[in-house]
Amino acid sequence: MKAFQRLALGLLILATVAVAARAQDPLPSWNDGATKKAIVDFVKATTTQGSPQFVPAEERVATFDQDGTLWVEHPIYTQVVYCLDRVPTVVKAKPELANVEPFKTVMSGNREAIGHLTEEDLIKIAMVTLTGMPVDDFRAEVQKWIAAAKDPRWKRPYTDLTYLPMQEALKYLRANGYKTYIVTGGGQDFVRAYAEKTYGIPPEQVVGSAIGTKYGYGKDGKPFLTKEPKLVLDDNNAGKAEGIYLMIGRRPSIAFGNSTGDQQMLEYTKGGSGARLSLIVLHDDGKREYAYGPATGLPDTKVGTFTQALYDDAKKGGWVVISMKNDWKKVFAFE
Amino acid sequence: MKAFQRLALGLLILATVAVAARAQDPLPSWNDGATKKAIVDFVKATTTQGSPQFVPAEERVATFDQDGTLWVEHPIYTQVVYCLDRVPTVVKAKPELANVEPFKTVMSGNREAIGHLTEEDLIKIAMVTLTGMPVDDFRAEVQKWIAAAKDPRWKRPYTDLTYLPMQEALKYLRANGYKTYIVTGGGQDFVRAYAEKTYGIPPEQVVGSAIGTKYGYGKDGKPFLTKEPKLVLDDNNAGKAEGIYLMIGRRPSIAFGNSTGDQQMLEYTKGGSGARLSLIVLHDDGKREYAYGPATGLPDTKVGTFTQALYDDAKKGGWVVISMKNDWKKVFAFE
């Protein structure tokens, strides 16, 4: 081989290695730093044969909170928007509700008054808008709504408001044999209606606050299930750890959250033996998304109650705090 | 090529084809006939690209009852044997129970009296033997017990008493992209403790009657879950269809059962659109296993309540009745 040929070959190899290295970055929207390194190191440690922290493929469980962790939760949960949007349809079917609170306020269209509805009001609204229909009708309604509804700030479908770095984390974990689960305080059925398309997560891997169903027969004699106004699983706080045990039966190896509702899931994950990683998203990017919680020093907002106490717990417990501002190169795919 | 060589080559090809055909039989312990054909035709119709009944891989759900469908349930459910075996340990920890019924009867060792315990008695026994301990301790106890306990008739571990033809059906469905689930009226936690080793079914694919848990902290500050005496899901009858919706969120394409407790699961499966197959095991083999239910014309036994009415429903609903005697070449792997 001549010197020139050798040089050309060497350059080709170098170029190939560089391309491969870039192609291999599984988290391109994450800035290099301690957070990204913690995730990559965890995945390598738990999936490399012979590693002392190796986890067999069938035991690889990764759980993700949804609201505020996988997509925007501020200033109001998407599911609450859905419930409010459904009120006119429900009132049309049951006109007697038009003069009953909180439905009267919702029907008034007075945004300020709607903004002041209490949690109790919202539960009442949820119960009449999320129950009483066959499960297949409910799924179809949610899918229709989510395809059309738009977030007022970005003027885009809510499903566009998922965080690109988290989508990458989902794919990266799956590519390494992890089963990825959503573990949400929101409605299990609601999230299942779009999770497969939005996150690549099938319904059987969505654990959420679950409303019961009732088995019955249609006029054609065929059986179907109707959503009932009874709560089977309150998938918040301790309910997240209990729900994981009920629905998955394994302790996660890695978990992502962003609020006090995720605290027990993160503790429970971190409390297992072997390699465990708990991560918590800090909303400190008022420009690209929102800043709230301990990042602002302001009192808690109604949603995303990442309190200072939780922040301190995270630091004490060895959780990784994800700074949206510093750790994420891009927040949304459309940027 | 000489005539002799041609003949030899022809024979070789024939022999190869015959071996391949045998190797390809996915259900070798099933006799040829309508039942085996129904299963194979269903799998081909739902998994062949371009078939009008094709089901996308992610939607392929197969559900199996356990007791009497995947393994022997007669004359007493294995989990009941477990609970009875645990009573002395519980009484040792809580001596005040020794003089309280039904624990007194169990401690007496009087087999006839134990055989007459009511369902209410058995629920009392279940509650004290299945709750009150950390979930990890419970799993370890069940795994220890199931490795050691033996069925009195066959003098073998209970896990040897799974039906070989059903094990083949599980593998055949999985090989064709189906997710196989156990949907049992028995305890979800109990079955999860051995299902992965016994059936190749991971804990997250076992749906069963579920007892709640309570989140708490150990002396070391680490969180753990304790089994609580509260029923979260009664996975029997309509509860099976409701449990499938809760835990899986998809209607099965194929379901196997053997008793009235499976009726709604089988109806619900068969009631879906497209290709659906419901199958029900008829215990009509008193020699190799047991004969009970409509096969005998005898009144119902306590377990395996496959009533004449259910048999008629099966025929009317187009379910496939699996005759253990006629459809199964072998019942157990050890035969």
XYZ file of C-alpha atoms in Angstrom:
670
model
C 0.000 0.000 0.000
C 1.333 3.393 -0.853
C 1.655 6.162 1.755
C -1.202 8.076 0.138
C -3.491 5.079 0.234
C -2.621 4.444 3.858
C -3.418 8.048 4.724
C -6.741 7.937 2.870
C -7.670 4.721 4.627
C -6.733 6.194 7.979
C -8.875 9.253 7.370
C -11.767 7.081 6.275
C -11.549 5.058 9.473
C -11.389 8.202 11.588
C -14.396 9.710 9.800
C -16.354 6.478 10.205
C -15.566 6.324 13.920
C -16.656 9.942 14.366
C -19.950 9.369 12.532
C -20.561 6.177 14.489
C -19.867 7.974 17.775
C -22.344 10.707 16.898
C -24.900 8.190 15.648
C -24.441 6.302 18.883
C -25.304 9.229 21.132
C -28.635 7.948 22.390
C -29.548 11.236 24.051
C -28.685 13.966 21.530
C -31.052 16.535 23.082
C -29.335 16.275 26.443
C -26.386 18.495 27.188
C -23.246 16.675 28.278
C -22.906 16.781 32.047
C -23.583 14.901 35.249
C -27.269 14.226 34.529
C -26.786 12.705 31.089
C -23.782 10.781 32.375
C -25.827 9.361 35.271
C -28.408 7.962 32.849
C -25.868 6.523 30.415
C -23.739 5.040 33.214
C -26.834 3.472 34.774
C -27.910 1.867 31.509
C -24.410 0.552 30.825
C -24.028 -0.820 34.356
C -27.367 -2.631 34.302
C -27.214 -4.027 30.765
C -23.574 -5.027 30.281
C -23.104 -8.764 30.703
C -20.651 -9.413 33.516
C -21.241 -6.046 35.164
C -21.704 -6.460 38.938
C -24.911 -4.413 38.600
C -26.279 -6.374 35.622
C -30.076 -6.719 35.581
C -31.593 -9.601 33.566
C -33.654 -8.341 30.607
C -36.989 -9.549 31.999
C -36.469 -7.516 35.190
C -35.688 -4.201 33.487
C -38.507 -1.868 34.468
C -38.459 1.902 33.900
C -41.338 4.052 35.175
C -42.220 7.591 34.144
C -44.692 9.992 35.640
C -46.516 11.796 32.821
C -47.682 15.322 33.718
C -44.653 17.582 34.144
C -42.275 14.682 33.464
C -43.092 13.570 29.922
C -45.145 16.554 28.817
C -46.235 20.031 29.922
C -48.527 20.164 32.966
C -48.613 23.928 33.460
C -50.803 25.887 34.000
C -53.461 23.140 33.989
C -53.410 19.364 33.460
C -54.467 18.383 29.948
C -56.986 15.917 31.338
C -58.680 18.734 33.267
C -58.992 20.684 30.008
C -60.598 17.587 28.473
C -63.090 17.297 31.342
C -64.018 20.990 31.128
C -64.438 20.698 27.355
C -66.782 17.740 27.840
C -69.128 19.607 30.204
C -71.404 21.106 27.490
C -71.998 17.646 25.995
C -72.827 16.216 29.404
C -75.132 19.139 30.230
C -76.906 18.667 26.911
C -77.576 15.046 27.832
C -78.522 15.949 31.432
C -80.030 19.482 31.305
C -80.710 19.438 35.053
C -76.961 19.969 35.607
C -77.011 23.409 33.929
C -78.101 25.119 37.137
C -75.988 23.051 39.497
C -72.481 24.030 40.561
C -69.767 23.523 39.466
C -71.346 22.872 36.043
C -73.061 26.259 36.031
C -69.702 28.015 36.375
C -68.132 25.934 33.603
C -71.086 26.666 31.301
C -70.771 30.410 32.037
C -67.444 30.456 30.205
C -66.097 32.867 32.839
C -62.407 31.943 32.706
C -61.548 33.595 35.993
C -64.328 31.791 37.852
C -63.321 28.504 36.186
C -59.757 29.104 37.326
C -61.007 29.260 40.903
C -62.799 25.897 40.902
C -61.748 23.816 43.874
C -60.291 20.305 43.725
C -63.659 19.035 44.954
C -65.365 20.802 42.039
C -62.922 19.242 39.602
C -63.556 15.755 41.012
C -67.294 16.279 40.519
C -66.641 17.347 36.934
C -64.302 14.401 36.364
C -66.845 11.906 37.646
C -69.603 13.006 35.261
C -67.337 13.506 32.253
C -65.242 10.355 32.661
C -67.871 7.781 33.648
C -71.202 6.384 32.528
C -70.188 5.462 28.980
C -68.907 2.242 27.374
C -65.124 2.061 27.547
C -64.814 1.935 23.750
C -66.856 5.145 23.375
C -64.681 6.859 25.959
C -61.487 5.870 24.146
C -62.879 7.114 20.823
C -63.924 10.442 22.410
C -60.490 11.028 23.933
C -58.742 10.158 20.684
C -60.967 12.543 18.755
C -60.420 15.326 21.293
C -56.675 14.942 21.567
C -56.306 15.048 17.772
C -58.108 18.393 17.632
C -57.481 20.306 20.884
C -54.641 22.807 21.084
C -52.591 24.287 23.863
C -53.279 28.046 23.991
C -49.639 29.116 24.378
C -47.996 27.054 21.638
C -51.133 26.691 19.467
C -50.240 23.058 18.952
C -51.815 19.727 19.863
C -51.042 18.708 23.443
C -49.251 15.628 22.131
C -46.670 17.948 20.517
C -45.805 19.182 23.998
C -43.936 16.081 25.065
C -40.334 16.700 26.050
C -37.925 15.564 23.347
C -35.186 14.602 25.851
C -37.649 12.362 27.675
C -38.800 10.766 24.418
C -35.129 10.004 23.808
C -34.780 8.544 27.294
C -37.812 6.285 26.645
C -36.337 5.028 23.366
C -32.857 4.628 24.818
C -34.155 2.528 27.706
C -36.303 0.396 25.389
C -33.360 -0.126 23.023
C -31.550 -1.523 26.058
C -34.243 -4.023 26.955
C -36.163 -1.920 29.463
C -39.930 -2.100 29.549
C -41.062 1.506 29.813
C -44.167 2.279 31.861
C -46.138 5.433 32.475
C -47.165 5.671 36.135
C -49.478 8.645 36.290
C -51.734 10.254 38.850
C -53.965 11.032 35.876
C -56.630 8.708 34.543
C -55.300 5.395 33.324
C -57.933 5.129 30.579
C -57.353 8.698 29.446
C -53.615 8.245 29.020
C -53.977 4.783 27.455
C -56.062 6.326 24.674
C -53.042 8.133 23.201
C -49.925 6.716 24.902
C -49.124 4.171 22.219
C -49.073 6.750 19.450
C -47.515 9.522 21.545
C -44.881 7.643 23.547
C -44.706 4.175 22.002
C -46.115 2.832 25.264
C -48.883 0.216 24.920
C -52.008 0.376 27.144
C -50.841 -2.538 29.309
C -47.816 -0.447 30.281
C -49.840 2.549 31.462
C -50.605 2.523 35.190
C -52.771 5.354 36.411
C -55.584 6.388 38.664
C -58.173 3.838 37.669
C -61.914 4.034 37.610
C -63.874 0.784 37.828
C -65.999 -0.745 35.112
C -69.192 -2.761 35.089
C -69.792 -5.737 32.830
C -73.094 -5.873 30.971
C -74.783 -6.865 27.735
C -75.920 -4.695 24.816
C -79.201 -5.042 22.961
C -77.402 -7.373 20.564
C -76.530 -9.624 23.497
C -72.841 -8.762 23.187
C -70.944 -7.993 26.382
C -69.327 -4.617 27.004
C -67.868 -2.626 29.892
C -69.205 0.676 31.230
C -67.075 3.143 33.166
C -68.333 3.410 36.734
C -67.971 6.308 39.184
C -65.827 4.327 41.621
C -62.115 4.708 42.187
C -60.155 1.428 42.065
C -56.654 2.907 42.306
C -55.605 6.395 43.423
C -52.234 6.418 41.705
C -50.677 9.280 43.608
C -48.140 9.432 46.435
C -47.961 6.022 48.183
C -50.533 4.875 45.612
C -47.824 5.014 42.937
C -45.665 2.419 44.705
C -48.760 0.332 45.496
C -49.995 0.666 41.906
C -46.622 -0.439 40.543
C -46.771 -3.547 42.711
C -50.378 -4.242 41.697
C -49.967 -3.746 37.981
C -46.306 -4.631 37.338
C -45.243 -6.716 40.313
C -41.604 -5.633 40.077
C -39.709 -2.769 41.670
C -38.495 -0.362 38.986
C -34.776 -0.041 38.326
C -35.165 3.539 37.169
C -37.937 6.085 37.719
C -38.618 9.635 36.582
C -40.953 12.087 38.312
C -41.388 15.775 39.025
C -43.636 16.322 42.032
C -44.583 15.249 45.542
C -47.034 12.805 43.942
C -43.981 10.925 42.660
C -42.050 10.948 45.919
C -42.898 7.398 47.007
C -42.277 5.963 43.540
C -38.830 7.564 43.532
C -38.083 6.409 47.089
C -39.359 2.905 46.368
C -37.224 2.652 43.233
C -34.102 3.985 44.927
C -34.725 1.735 47.943
C -34.209 -1.501 45.978
C -30.966 -3.459 45.969
C -28.417 -3.168 43.169
C -28.262 -0.282 40.729
C -31.269 2.023 41.009
C -31.717 5.497 39.642
C -34.376 8.048 40.581
C -34.623 11.290 38.665
C -36.761 14.357 39.199
C -37.461 17.077 36.641
C -36.991 20.633 37.883
C -39.068 23.170 35.978
C -36.561 26.021 35.915
C -36.940 27.152 32.331
C -39.453 29.995 32.259
C -38.417 30.890 28.744
C -38.702 27.627 26.844
C -41.345 26.117 29.166
C -42.296 27.252 32.706
C -40.483 27.938 35.943
C -42.228 26.866 39.131
C -41.508 25.077 42.381
C -38.154 25.409 44.175
C -36.559 26.880 41.054
C -38.479 30.089 41.636
C -38.591 30.372 45.378
C -42.269 31.144 44.903
C -44.969 29.343 46.867
C -46.337 26.148 45.303
C -48.514 26.418 42.296
C -51.543 24.157 42.198
C -49.853 21.779 39.779
C -46.373 20.382 39.892
C -45.907 20.581 43.608
C -42.159 20.101 43.594
C -41.667 21.602 47.027
C -38.442 22.747 48.604
C -38.815 19.829 51.050
C -38.948 17.402 48.129
C -35.911 19.046 46.590
C -34.031 18.546 49.847
C -35.207 14.906 49.993
C -33.975 14.398 46.446
C -30.525 15.703 47.311
C -30.401 13.628 50.502
C -31.664 10.476 48.768
C -29.171 10.632 45.940
C -31.758 11.292 43.260
C -30.670 13.083 40.127
C -32.280 16.481 39.621
C -32.868 17.198 35.928
C -32.620 20.913 35.211
C -34.697 21.657 32.117
C -32.694 24.804 31.628
C -29.226 23.322 31.924
C -29.611 19.664 30.996
C -31.811 19.940 27.926
C -30.456 21.178 24.612
C -33.970 21.187 23.205
C -37.247 20.947 25.106
C -39.660 20.179 22.241
C -39.147 18.441 18.911
C -40.704 21.379 17.053
C -38.230 23.962 18.339
C -27.344 -38.588 -12.585
C -27.925 -42.330 -12.473
C -31.315 -43.803 -11.603
C -29.989 -45.022 -8.252
C -28.702 -41.572 -7.331
C -32.015 -39.996 -8.329
C -33.889 -42.453 -6.159
C -31.578 -41.813 -3.195
C -31.959 -38.067 -3.593
C -35.755 -38.398 -3.820
C -35.840 -40.452 -0.620
C -33.621 -37.964 1.131
C -35.938 -35.097 0.182
C -39.002 -37.038 1.323
C -37.364 -37.884 4.647
C -36.329 -34.254 5.148
C -39.845 -33.014 4.433
C -41.321 -35.538 6.881
C -38.888 -34.533 9.633
C -39.551 -30.847 8.970
C -43.322 -31.387 9.075
C -43.019 -33.180 12.396
C -40.673 -30.540 13.751
C -43.142 -27.892 12.662
C -46.096 -29.362 14.533
C -46.437 -26.715 17.248
C -48.887 -28.796 19.271
C -47.462 -32.333 19.303
C -49.398 -33.376 22.437
C -52.721 -32.552 20.817
C -54.498 -35.200 18.770
C -55.394 -34.171 15.243
C -59.020 -33.107 15.075
C -61.369 -30.152 15.170
C -59.986 -28.645 18.403
C -56.346 -28.595 17.347
C -57.382 -27.380 13.894
C -59.405 -24.520 15.431
C -56.338 -23.285 17.342
C -53.938 -23.584 14.416
C -56.417 -21.993 11.980
C -56.997 -19.118 14.408
C -53.278 -18.446 14.806
C -52.702 -18.583 11.052
C -55.676 -16.291 10.324
C -54.604 -13.669 12.869
C -50.868 -13.656 12.165
C -50.586 -14.050 8.382
C -49.904 -10.700 6.686
C -52.713 -9.932 4.262
C -55.209 -12.231 5.978
C -58.571 -10.435 6.388
C -58.436 -11.408 10.077
C -54.857 -10.229 10.631
C -54.196 -8.770 14.096
C -51.200 -6.402 14.518
C -48.536 -7.890 16.788
C -49.016 -5.334 19.569
C -52.720 -6.236 19.848
C -52.241 -9.986 20.170
C -53.494 -10.891 23.632
C -54.123 -14.449 24.823
C -55.587 -15.053 28.290
C -55.570 -18.289 30.284
C -57.391 -19.168 33.443
C -55.046 -21.163 35.695
C -56.809 -23.663 37.992
C -58.312 -26.462 35.901
C -57.116 -24.826 32.675
C -53.321 -24.750 32.979
C -52.922 -27.175 35.868
C -54.871 -29.566 38.098
C -57.458 -27.971 40.392
C -59.048 -31.150 41.737
C -59.885 -32.027 44.452
C -58.663 -28.773 46.049
C -57.021 -25.605 44.726
C -53.274 -25.568 45.300
C -53.483 -22.133 46.900
C -55.941 -23.482 49.487
C -53.421 -26.215 50.330
C -50.819 -23.469 50.772
C -53.072 -21.493 53.109
C -53.879 -24.573 55.205
C -50.163 -25.460 55.394
C -49.400 -21.938 56.632
C -51.874 -22.090 59.531
C -49.470 -23.641 62.095
C -46.924 -20.879 61.451
C -49.590 -18.209 61.862
C -50.935 -19.831 65.044
C -47.401 -19.993 66.447
C -47.099 -16.235 65.908
C -50.626 -15.571 67.206
C -51.362 -18.303 69.791
C -54.787 -16.814 70.543
C -56.005 -18.244 67.206
C -55.456 -21.866 68.342
C -58.839 -21.992 70.034
C -60.746 -20.000 67.449
C -62.528 -21.590 64.488
C -61.705 -22.316 61.738
C -58.066 -22.378 62.885
C -58.837 -24.893 65.638
C -60.164 -27.372 63.063
C -57.153 -26.915 60.812
C -54.796 -27.426 63.773
C -56.655 -30.619 64.747
C -55.390 -32.294 61.584
C -58.807 -33.961 61.197
C -58.915 -34.319 57.401
C -62.629 -34.960 57.250
C -63.446 -31.874 59.320
C -61.012 -29.810 57.230
C -62.752 -31.076 54.105
C -66.004 -29.616 55.430
C -64.727 -26.073 55.981
C -67.034 -23.543 54.388
C -66.019 -20.924 51.848
C -66.342 -18.334 54.618
C -63.894 -20.361 56.745
C -61.464 -20.531 53.837
C -61.655 -16.761 53.318
C -60.824 -16.240 57.014
C -57.862 -18.578 56.643
C -56.756 -16.871 53.439
C -56.845 -13.436 55.052
C -54.558 -14.369 57.945
C -52.194 -16.505 55.882
C -51.895 -14.199 52.869
C -51.698 -10.771 54.516
C -49.763 -8.895 57.156
C -46.282 -9.551 55.790
C -43.959 -7.599 53.473
C -44.574 -8.553 49.840
C -40.999 -9.800 49.406
C -41.346 -12.154 52.384
C -44.604 -13.492 50.984
C -43.029 -14.204 47.601
C -40.080 -15.986 49.222
C -42.443 -18.116 51.352
C -44.536 -19.169 48.364
C -41.442 -20.010 46.330
C -40.050 -22.111 49.179
C -43.364 -23.918 49.651
C -44.013 -24.622 45.992
C -40.531 -26.097 45.579
C -41.174 -28.582 48.394
C -44.924 -29.390 48.536
C -46.259 -32.431 46.697
C -49.605 -33.456 45.340
C -50.783 -36.556 47.247
C -51.955 -38.491 44.170
C -48.975 -38.050 41.879
C -46.389 -37.516 44.629
C -44.909 -34.704 42.578
C -44.540 -30.927 42.969
C -47.706 -29.085 41.995
C -45.775 -27.328 39.255
C -45.310 -30.715 37.552
C -49.090 -30.921 37.231
C -49.393 -28.356 34.473
C -50.991 -29.696 31.303
C -48.426 -30.322 28.584
C -50.866 -29.463 25.750
C -51.567 -26.093 27.373
C -47.855 -25.423 27.842
C -47.529 -26.059 24.108
C -50.420 -23.695 23.392
C -48.705 -20.971 25.474
C -45.431 -21.412 23.583
C -47.149 -21.626 20.203
C -49.045 -18.387 20.803
C -45.921 -16.607 22.062
C -43.937 -17.834 19.049
C -46.609 -16.124 16.951
C -46.327 -12.782 18.693
C -49.087 -13.220 21.270
C -48.598 -11.879 24.761
C -49.790 -14.664 27.043
C -51.539 -13.716 30.279
C -52.821 -15.718 33.204
C -56.199 -14.390 34.355
C -56.938 -16.280 37.537
C -59.542 -16.175 40.275
C -56.667 -17.196 42.543
C -54.348 -14.759 44.258
C -52.362 -12.590 41.873
C -49.352 -12.475 44.177
C -49.440 -16.215 44.784
C -49.407 -17.092 41.083
C -46.829 -14.414 40.247
C -44.405 -16.090 42.654
C -43.969 -19.121 40.357
C -45.571 -18.233 36.997
C -42.362 -17.101 35.310
C -40.545 -20.363 36.048
C -43.584 -22.599 35.552
C -45.255 -21.068 32.507
C -42.762 -18.541 31.149
C -45.230 -15.814 32.124
C -43.734 -12.753 33.853
C -45.443 -11.178 36.898
C -46.759 -8.223 34.904
C -48.730 -10.702 32.772
C -50.471 -12.348 35.705
C -53.874 -10.849 36.523
C -55.600 -12.311 39.546
C -57.651 -11.620 42.605
C -55.605 -8.889 44.187
C -55.087 -7.938 47.772
C -54.034 -4.384 48.537
C -50.722 -3.256 49.947
C -49.648 -0.505 52.279
C -46.546 1.595 51.796
C -44.306 2.097 54.809
C -40.718 2.432 55.985
C -38.476 -0.117 57.685
C -36.160 0.571 60.620
C -33.424 1.296 58.069
C -35.639 4.023 56.591
C -36.113 2.025 53.388
C -39.623 1.801 51.965
C -41.448 -1.495 51.582
C -44.988 -2.742 50.938
C -47.052 -4.834 53.334
C -49.924 -7.057 52.200
C -53.201 -5.718 53.583
C -56.440 -7.599 54.278
C -58.427 -5.655 51.671
C -59.575 -6.959 48.295
C -58.728 -4.668 45.364
C -59.890 -6.978 42.558
C -62.154 -10.039 42.753
C -60.978 -11.658 39.539
C -63.859 -14.055 39.057
C -66.922 -14.023 36.794
C -67.545 -10.440 35.543
C -64.422 -9.498 37.524
C -62.311 -11.345 34.936
C -63.485 -9.100 32.085
C -63.174 -6.034 34.331
C -59.722 -7.166 35.508
C -58.554 -7.653 31.923
C -59.630 -4.105 31.099
C -57.970 -2.722 34.233
C -54.675 -4.546 33.907
C -54.293 -5.084 30.147
C -56.613 -2.547 28.543
C -57.210 -4.694 25.461
C -59.852 -7.295 24.655
C -58.218 -10.719 24.239
C -58.199 -12.359 20.820
C -58.142 -15.831 22.357
C -59.064 -17.065 25.835
C -58.982 -20.409 27.633
C -61.065 -21.303 30.689
C -62.794 -24.218 32.343
C -65.487 -23.015 34.732
C -68.338 -20.600 35.361
C -65.750 -18.217 36.815
C -64.379 -17.896 33.267
C -67.726 -17.407 31.537
C -67.556 -13.620 31.198
C -63.919 -13.690 30.039
C -64.859 -16.163 27.319
C -67.980 -14.187 26.321
C -66.050 -10.907 26.345
C -63.312 -12.380 24.160
C -65.720 -13.956 21.712
C -67.803 -10.747 21.624
C -65.025 -8.686 20.015
C -64.865 -7.936 16.309
C -62.653 -9.909 13.919
C -61.269 -13.335 14.670
C -61.834 -14.379 18.284
C -61.537 -17.799 19.831
C -62.849 -18.941 23.215
C -62.003 -22.405 24.477
C -63.152 -24.304 27.531
C -61.480 -27.375 29.031
C -63.810 -30.271 29.802
C -62.499 -32.528 32.542
C -63.650 -35.868 31.136
C -60.576 -37.965 31.772
C -61.056 -39.770 35.072
C -58.145 -42.055 34.317
C -55.314 -39.685 33.443
C -56.682 -36.746 35.480
C -60.236 -36.287 36.842
C -63.755 -36.374 35.466
C -66.185 -33.804 36.842
C -68.795 -31.347 35.646
C -71.043 -32.074 32.669
C -68.765 -34.934 31.553
C -70.020 -37.010 34.460
C -73.643 -35.986 34.768
C -72.894 -35.700 38.491
C -73.845 -32.633 40.499
C -71.223 -29.881 40.678
C -68.179 -30.425 42.763
C -66.941 -27.525 44.839
C -64.186 -26.756 42.364
C -64.341 -26.555 38.609
C -67.975 -25.620 38.336
C -68.314 -26.335 34.643
C -72.092 -26.688 34.766
C -74.365 -28.162 32.133
C -75.725 -24.624 31.591
C -72.197 -23.378 30.845
C -71.647 -26.297 28.476
C -74.829 -25.332 26.616
C -73.705 -21.675 26.523
C -70.362 -22.779 25.102
C -72.041 -24.715 22.296
C -74.434 -21.845 21.584
C -71.677 -19.204 21.666
C -69.394 -21.070 19.302
C -66.716 -21.753 21.903
C -64.460 -24.720 21.390
C -64.796 -27.424 24.034
C -61.469 -29.123 24.724
C -61.951 -32.748 25.704
C -58.986 -33.817 27.821
C -59.756 -37.424 26.974
C -60.057 -37.056 23.213
C -58.016 -33.972 22.334
C -54.920 -34.570 24.412
C -52.346 -37.217 23.462
C -50.552 -36.612 26.738
C -51.834 -34.748 29.788
C -48.576 -34.294 31.744
C -44.977 -34.006 30.590
C -43.924 -36.761 32.988
C -46.250 -39.397 31.534
